[in-house]
Short mmCIF file of C-alpha atoms in Angstrom, two decimals:
data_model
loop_
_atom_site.label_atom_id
_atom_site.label_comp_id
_atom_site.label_asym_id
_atom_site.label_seq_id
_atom_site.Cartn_x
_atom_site.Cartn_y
_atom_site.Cartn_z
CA UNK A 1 -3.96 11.11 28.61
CA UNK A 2 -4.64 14.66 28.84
CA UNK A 3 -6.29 17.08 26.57
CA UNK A 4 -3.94 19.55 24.15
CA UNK A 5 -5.82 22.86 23.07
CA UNK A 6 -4.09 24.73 19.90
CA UNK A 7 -1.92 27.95 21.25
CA UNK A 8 -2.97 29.51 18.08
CA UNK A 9 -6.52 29.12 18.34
CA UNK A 10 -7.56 27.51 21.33
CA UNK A 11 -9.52 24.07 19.43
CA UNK A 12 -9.26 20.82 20.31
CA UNK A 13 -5.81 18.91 19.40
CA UNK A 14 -6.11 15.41 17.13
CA UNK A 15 -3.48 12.69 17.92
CA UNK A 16 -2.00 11.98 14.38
CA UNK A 17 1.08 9.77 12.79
CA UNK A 18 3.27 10.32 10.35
CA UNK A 19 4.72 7.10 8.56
CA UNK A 20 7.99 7.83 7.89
CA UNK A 21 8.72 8.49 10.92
CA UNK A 22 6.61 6.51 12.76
CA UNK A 23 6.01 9.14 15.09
CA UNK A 24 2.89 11.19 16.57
CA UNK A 25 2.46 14.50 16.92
CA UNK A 26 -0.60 16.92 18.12
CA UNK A 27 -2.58 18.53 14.79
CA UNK A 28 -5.12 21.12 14.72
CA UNK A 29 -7.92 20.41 12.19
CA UNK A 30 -9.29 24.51 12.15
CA UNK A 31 -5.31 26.33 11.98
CA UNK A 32 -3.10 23.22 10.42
CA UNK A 33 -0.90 23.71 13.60
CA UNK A 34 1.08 20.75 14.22
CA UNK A 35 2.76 19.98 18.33
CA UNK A 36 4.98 17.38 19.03
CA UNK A 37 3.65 14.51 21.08
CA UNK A 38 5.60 14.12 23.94
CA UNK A 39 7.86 10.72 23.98
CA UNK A 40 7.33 8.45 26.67
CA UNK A 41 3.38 8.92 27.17
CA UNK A 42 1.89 6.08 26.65
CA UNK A 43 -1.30 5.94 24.07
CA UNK A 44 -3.31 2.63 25.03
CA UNK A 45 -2.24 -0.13 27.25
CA UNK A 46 -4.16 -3.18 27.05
CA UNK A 47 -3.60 -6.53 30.04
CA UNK A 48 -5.47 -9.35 29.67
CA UNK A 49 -5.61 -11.16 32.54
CA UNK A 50 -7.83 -14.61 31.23
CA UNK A 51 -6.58 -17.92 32.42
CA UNK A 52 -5.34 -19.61 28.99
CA UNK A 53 -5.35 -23.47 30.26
CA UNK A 54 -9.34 -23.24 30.26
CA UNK A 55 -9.68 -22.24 26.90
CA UNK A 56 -7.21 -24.62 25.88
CA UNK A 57 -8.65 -27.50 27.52
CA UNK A 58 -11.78 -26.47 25.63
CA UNK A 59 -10.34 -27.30 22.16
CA UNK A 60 -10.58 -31.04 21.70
CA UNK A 61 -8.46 -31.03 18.34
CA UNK A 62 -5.13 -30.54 19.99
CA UNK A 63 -4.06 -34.11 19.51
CA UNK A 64 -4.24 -33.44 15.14
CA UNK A 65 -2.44 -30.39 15.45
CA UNK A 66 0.94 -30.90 13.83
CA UNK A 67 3.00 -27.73 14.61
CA UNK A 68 2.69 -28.56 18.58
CA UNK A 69 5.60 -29.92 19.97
CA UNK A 70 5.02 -33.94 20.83
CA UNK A 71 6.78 -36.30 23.64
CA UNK A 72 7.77 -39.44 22.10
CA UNK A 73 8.55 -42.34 24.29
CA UNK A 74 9.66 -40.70 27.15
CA UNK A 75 9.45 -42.52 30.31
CA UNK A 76 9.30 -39.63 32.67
CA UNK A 77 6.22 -38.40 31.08
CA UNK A 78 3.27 -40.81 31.30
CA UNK A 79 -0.61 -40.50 30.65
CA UNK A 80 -2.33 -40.10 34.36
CA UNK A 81 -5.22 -42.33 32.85
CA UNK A 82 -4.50 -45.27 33.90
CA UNK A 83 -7.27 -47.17 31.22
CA UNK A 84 -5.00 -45.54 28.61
CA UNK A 85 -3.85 -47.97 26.24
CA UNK A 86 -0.05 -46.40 26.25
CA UNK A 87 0.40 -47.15 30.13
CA UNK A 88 3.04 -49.91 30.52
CA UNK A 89 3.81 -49.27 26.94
CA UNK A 90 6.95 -47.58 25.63
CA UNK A 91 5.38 -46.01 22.45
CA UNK A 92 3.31 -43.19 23.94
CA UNK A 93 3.22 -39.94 22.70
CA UNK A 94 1.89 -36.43 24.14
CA UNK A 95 1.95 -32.78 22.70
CA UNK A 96 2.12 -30.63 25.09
CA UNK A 97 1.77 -26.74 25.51
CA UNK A 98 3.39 -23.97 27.58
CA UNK A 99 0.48 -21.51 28.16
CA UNK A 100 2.55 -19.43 31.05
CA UNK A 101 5.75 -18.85 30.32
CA UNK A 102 6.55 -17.34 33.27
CA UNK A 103 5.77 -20.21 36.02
CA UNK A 104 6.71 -22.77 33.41
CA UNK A 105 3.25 -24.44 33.57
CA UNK A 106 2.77 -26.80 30.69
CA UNK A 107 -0.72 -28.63 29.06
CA UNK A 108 -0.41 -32.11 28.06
CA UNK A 109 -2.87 -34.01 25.86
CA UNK A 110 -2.07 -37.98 25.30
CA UNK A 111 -2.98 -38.45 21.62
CA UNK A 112 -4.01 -42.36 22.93
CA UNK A 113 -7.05 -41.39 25.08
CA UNK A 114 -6.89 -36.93 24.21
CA UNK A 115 -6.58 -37.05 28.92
CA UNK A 116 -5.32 -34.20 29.53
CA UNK A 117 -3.69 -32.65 32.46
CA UNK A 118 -1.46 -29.92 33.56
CA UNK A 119 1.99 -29.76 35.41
CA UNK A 120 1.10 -27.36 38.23
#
């Protein structure tokens, strides 16, 4: 982002918004003069780049959390524990999580034993 000095007077531009408009525009606090703020410059740009199945997997309450989606009986998706009293059982059921949306890699907690495991 570069710096805007007023034509008028030469001080220091402030970035400012008007609300009905929702748009910004360059003011200057000693004249009153007002710029407009050119359209596609970006303002702030924030990436996070954290790895979101560790801080999942840190939250051990996942299993009583009733807006997750849960797998009921489904025999294609089975606890890895094998000391899990829902292996060999047809009454399991998992929640599960999709914390990257873009490779389609899933968490899964079995609400039995709260093993959990991904799908990478």
């Amino acid at each position: 982002m570069e710096i805007e000095f007023c034509k008028n007077c030469d001080n220091l531009l402030f970035l400012y918004s008007e609300e009905d408009e929702k748009k910004l525009y360059y003011g200057c606090k000693t004249c009153g003069e007002k710029q407009a703020k050119v359209v596609n410059q970006c303002i702030y740009n924030n990436t996070y780049d954290i790895d979101l199945s560790e801080t999942i997997n840190s939250n051990q309450f996942l299993k009583e959390d009733v807006t997750l989606p849960t797998i009921k009986d489904n025999p294609n998706i089975k606890c890895p524990n094998a000391d899990c009293e829902s292996v060999g059982k047809d009454d399991s059921e998992i929640v599960y999580i999709k914390y990257d949306g873009e490779n389609m890699k899933y968490l899964y907690v079995c609400k039995s034993c709260q093993t959990k495991w991904t799908n990478q």
